[in-house]
PDB file of N, CA and C in Angstrom:
ATOM      1  N   MET A  14      61.071  90.538  14.925  1.00 74.00           N
ATOM      2  CA  MET A  14      60.271  89.527  15.670  1.00 74.00           C
ATOM      3  C   MET A  14      59.097  90.414  16.284  1.00 74.00           C
ATOM      4  N   ALA A  15      58.025  89.978  16.342  1.00 79.00           N
ATOM      5  CA  ALA A  15      56.832  90.659  16.704  1.00 79.00           C
ATOM      6  C   ALA A  15      56.619  90.934  18.110  1.00 79.00           C
ATOM      7  N   VAL A  16      56.256  91.967  18.777  1.00 81.00           N
ATOM      8  CA  VAL A  16      56.127  92.199  20.266  1.00 81.00           C
ATOM      9  C   VAL A  16      54.912  92.775  20.455  1.00 81.00           C
ATOM     10  N   PRO A  17      54.163  92.415  21.535  1.00 76.00           N
ATOM     11  CA  PRO A  17      52.739  92.992  21.815  1.00 76.00           C
ATOM     12  C   PRO A  17      53.136  94.259  22.184  1.00 76.00           C
ATOM     13  N   LEU A  18      51.928  95.253  21.937  1.00 80.00           N
ATOM     14  CA  LEU A  18      52.179  96.451  22.511  1.00 80.00           C
ATOM     15  C   LEU A  18      51.662  96.759  24.104  1.00 80.00           C
ATOM     16  N   LEU A  19      50.803  96.124  24.640  1.00 84.00           N
ATOM     17  CA  LEU A  19      50.516  96.202  25.706  1.00 84.00           C
ATOM     18  C   LEU A  19      50.719  94.714  26.595  1.00 84.00           C
ATOM     19  N   LEU A  20      51.465  94.413  27.570  1.00 83.00           N
ATOM     20  CA  LEU A  20      51.595  93.212  28.444  1.00 83.00           C
ATOM     21  C   LEU A  20      50.304  93.499  29.399  1.00 83.00           C
ATOM     22  N   LYS A  21      49.418  92.464  29.418  1.00 84.00           N
ATOM     23  CA  LYS A  21      48.371  92.437  30.657  1.00 84.00           C
ATOM     24  C   LYS A  21      48.932  91.777  31.665  1.00 84.00           C
ATOM     25  N   LYS A  22      48.715  92.323  32.740  1.00 87.00           N
ATOM     26  CA  LYS A  22      49.213  92.045  34.304  1.00 87.00           C
ATOM     27  C   LYS A  22      48.204  90.762  34.482  1.00 87.00           C
ATOM     28  N   ILE A  23      48.744  89.727  35.067  1.00 88.00           N
ATOM     29  CA  ILE A  23      48.150  88.437  35.618  1.00 88.00           C
ATOM     30  C   ILE A  23      47.765  88.595  36.939  1.00 88.00           C
ATOM     31  N   VAL A  24      46.233  88.555  37.122  1.00 88.00           N
ATOM     32  CA  VAL A  24      45.638  88.761  38.323  1.00 88.00           C
ATOM     33  C   VAL A  24      45.259  87.257  39.000  1.00 88.00           C
ATOM     34  N   LYS A  25      45.956  87.091  40.157  1.00 86.00           N
ATOM     35  CA  LYS A  25      45.649  85.782  40.822  1.00 86.00           C
ATOM     36  C   LYS A  25      44.489  86.036  41.526  1.00 86.00           C
ATOM     37  N   LYS A  26      43.867  84.738  41.550  1.00 87.00           N
ATOM     38  CA  LYS A  26      42.364  84.666  42.379  1.00 87.00           C
ATOM     39  C   LYS A  26      42.804  84.514  43.669  1.00 87.00           C
ATOM     40  N   SER A  27      41.824  85.032  44.519  1.00 85.00           N
ATOM     41  CA  SER A  27      42.225  84.860  46.104  1.00 85.00           C
ATOM     42  C   SER A  27      40.975  84.564  46.593  1.00 85.00           C
ATOM     43  N   VAL A  28      41.079  83.370  47.728  1.00 80.00           N
ATOM     44  CA  VAL A  28      39.850  82.927  48.287  1.00 80.00           C
ATOM     45  C   VAL A  28      39.662  83.920  49.643  1.00 80.00           C
ATOM     46  N   LYS A  29      38.455  84.370  49.859  1.00 77.00           N
ATOM     47  CA  LYS A  29      38.125  85.045  51.007  1.00 77.00           C
ATOM     48  C   LYS A  29      38.233  84.300  52.357  1.00 77.00           C
ATOM     49  N   LYS A  30      38.832  84.676  53.256  1.00 75.00           N
ATOM     50  CA  LYS A  30      38.895  83.914  54.429  1.00 75.00           C
ATOM     51  C   LYS A  30      37.654  83.824  55.435  1.00 75.00           C
ATOM     52  N   PHE A  31      37.156  82.633  55.753  1.00 74.00           N
ATOM     53  CA  PHE A  31      35.846  82.639  56.294  1.00 74.00           C
ATOM     54  C   PHE A  31      35.986  83.211  57.666  1.00 74.00           C
ATOM     55  N   LYS A  32      34.904  84.046  57.784  1.00 74.00           N
ATOM     56  CA  LYS A  32      34.760  84.915  59.149  1.00 74.00           C
ATOM     57  C   LYS A  32      33.777  84.073  60.225  1.00 74.00           C
ATOM     58  N   ARG A  33      34.082  83.966  61.308  1.00 77.00           N
ATOM     59  CA  ARG A  33      32.995  83.346  62.142  1.00 77.00           C
ATOM     60  C   ARG A  33      31.455  84.168  62.267  1.00 77.00           C
ATOM     61  N   PRO A  34      30.509  83.633  62.021  1.00 77.00           N
ATOM     62  CA  PRO A  34      29.318  84.727  62.302  1.00 77.00           C
ATOM     63  C   PRO A  34      29.105  85.171  63.662  1.00 77.00           C
ATOM     64  N   GLN A  35      28.454  86.223  63.668  1.00 78.00           N
ATOM     65  CA  GLN A  35      28.004  87.104  64.898  1.00 78.00           C
ATOM     66  C   GLN A  35      29.397  87.486  65.612  1.00 78.00           C
ATOM     67  N   THR A  36      30.579  87.827  64.973  1.00 77.00           N
ATOM     68  CA  THR A  36      31.678  88.347  65.523  1.00 77.00           C
ATOM     69  C   THR A  36      31.537  89.750  65.674  1.00 77.00           C
ATOM     70  N   ASP A  37      30.679  90.482  64.860  1.00 77.00           N
ATOM     71  CA  ASP A  37      30.414  91.883  65.051  1.00 77.00           C
ATOM     72  C   ASP A  37      29.415  92.398  66.027  1.00 77.00           C
ATOM     73  N   CYS A  38      28.464  91.246  66.662  1.00 81.00           N
ATOM     74  CA  CYS A  38      27.386  91.517  67.642  1.00 81.00           C
ATOM     75  C   CYS A  38      27.799  91.296  68.991  1.00 81.00           C
ATOM     76  N   LYS A  39      28.818  90.206  69.132  1.00 79.00           N
ATOM     77  CA  LYS A  39      29.270  89.904  70.580  1.00 79.00           C
ATOM     78  C   LYS A  39      30.677  89.975  70.878  1.00 79.00           C
ATOM     79  N   ILE A  40      31.070  90.383  71.768  1.00 78.00           N
ATOM     80  CA  ILE A  40      32.592  90.523  71.941  1.00 78.00           C
ATOM     81  C   ILE A  40      33.390  89.471  72.434  1.00 78.00           C
ATOM     82  N   SER A  41      32.682  88.541  72.931  1.00 78.00           N
ATOM     83  CA  SER A  41      33.009  87.258  73.340  1.00 78.00           C
ATOM     84  C   SER A  41      33.366  86.286  72.548  1.00 78.00           C
ATOM     85  N   VAL A  42      32.806  86.540  71.158  1.00 75.00           N
ATOM     86  CA  VAL A  42      32.959  85.554  69.978  1.00 75.00           C
ATOM     87  C   VAL A  42      34.124  85.979  69.354  1.00 75.00           C
ATOM     88  N   GLU A  43      35.228  85.240  69.061  1.00 76.00           N
ATOM     89  CA  GLU A  43      36.365  85.568  68.271  1.00 76.00           C
ATOM     90  C   GLU A  43      36.247  85.419  66.807  1.00 76.00           C
ATOM     91  N   THR A  44      37.043  86.330  65.834  1.00 74.00           N
ATOM     92  CA  THR A  44      36.744  86.107  64.645  1.00 74.00           C
ATOM     93  C   THR A  44      37.340  84.707  63.989  1.00 74.00           C
ATOM     94  N   ASN A  45      38.581  84.338  64.522  1.00 74.00           N
ATOM     95  CA  ASN A  45      38.929  83.111  63.919  1.00 74.00           C
ATOM     96  C   ASN A  45      38.259  81.841  64.319  1.00 74.00           C
ATOM     97  N   TRP A  46      38.336  80.962  63.439  1.00 73.00           N
ATOM     98  CA  TRP A  46      37.145  79.882  63.912  1.00 73.00           C
ATOM     99  C   TRP A  46      37.368  78.733  62.794  1.00 73.00           C
ATOM    100  N   ARG A  47      37.555  77.518  63.532  1.00 75.00           N
ATOM    101  CA  ARG A  47      37.587  76.084  62.472  1.00 75.00           C
ATOM    102  C   ARG A  47      36.220  75.848  62.303  1.00 75.00           C
ATOM    103  N   ARG A  48      35.528  75.698  61.003  1.00 70.00           N
ATOM    104  CA  ARG A  48      34.345  75.203  60.902  1.00 70.00           C
ATOM    105  C   ARG A  48      34.390  73.888  61.022  1.00 70.00           C
ATOM    106  N   SER A  49      33.383  73.458  61.933  1.00 71.00           N
ATOM    107  CA  SER A  49      33.170  72.178  62.337  1.00 71.00           C
ATOM    108  C   SER A  49      32.468  71.264  61.059  1.00 71.00           C
ATOM    109  N   LYS A  50      33.010  70.195  60.667  1.00 75.00           N
ATOM    110  CA  LYS A  50      32.883  69.173  60.089  1.00 75.00           C
ATOM    111  C   LYS A  50      32.187  67.995  60.545  1.00 75.00           C
ATOM    112  N   GLY A  51      30.977  67.480  60.034  1.00 76.00           N
ATOM    113  CA  GLY A  51      30.514  66.119  60.539  1.00 76.00           C
ATOM    114  C   GLY A  51      29.010  66.294  60.851  1.00 76.00           C
ATOM    115  N   ILE A  52      28.435  65.145  61.300  1.00 77.00           N
ATOM    116  CA  ILE A  52      27.162  65.214  61.872  1.00 77.00           C
ATOM    117  C   ILE A  52      27.006  65.480  63.358  1.00 77.00           C
ATOM    118  N   ASP A  53      27.982  64.989  64.202  1.00 72.00           N
ATOM    119  CA  ASP A  53      27.916  65.207  65.658  1.00 72.00           C
ATOM    120  C   ASP A  53      28.309  66.565  66.050  1.00 72.00           C
ATOM    121  N   SER A  54      29.026  67.153  65.295  1.00 60.00           N
ATOM    122  CA  SER A  54      29.346  68.557  65.942  1.00 60.00           C
ATOM    123  C   SER A  54      28.666  69.650  65.101  1.00 60.00           C
ATOM    124  N   LEU A  55      27.227  69.458  65.385  1.00 54.00           N
ATOM    125  CA  LEU A  55      26.231  70.791  64.805  1.00 54.00           C
ATOM    126  C   LEU A  55      26.239  71.924  65.705  1.00 54.00           C
TER     127      LEU A  55
END
């Protein structure tokens, strides 16, 4: 039975976590944030 010489490792794609803007500038703004959706919450 034929066997491959090298087995390639499966690399899973990961989504970068959304970081709140201006967290590095201001101390009062936290990093975790729920992105607002809709026309009323601009």
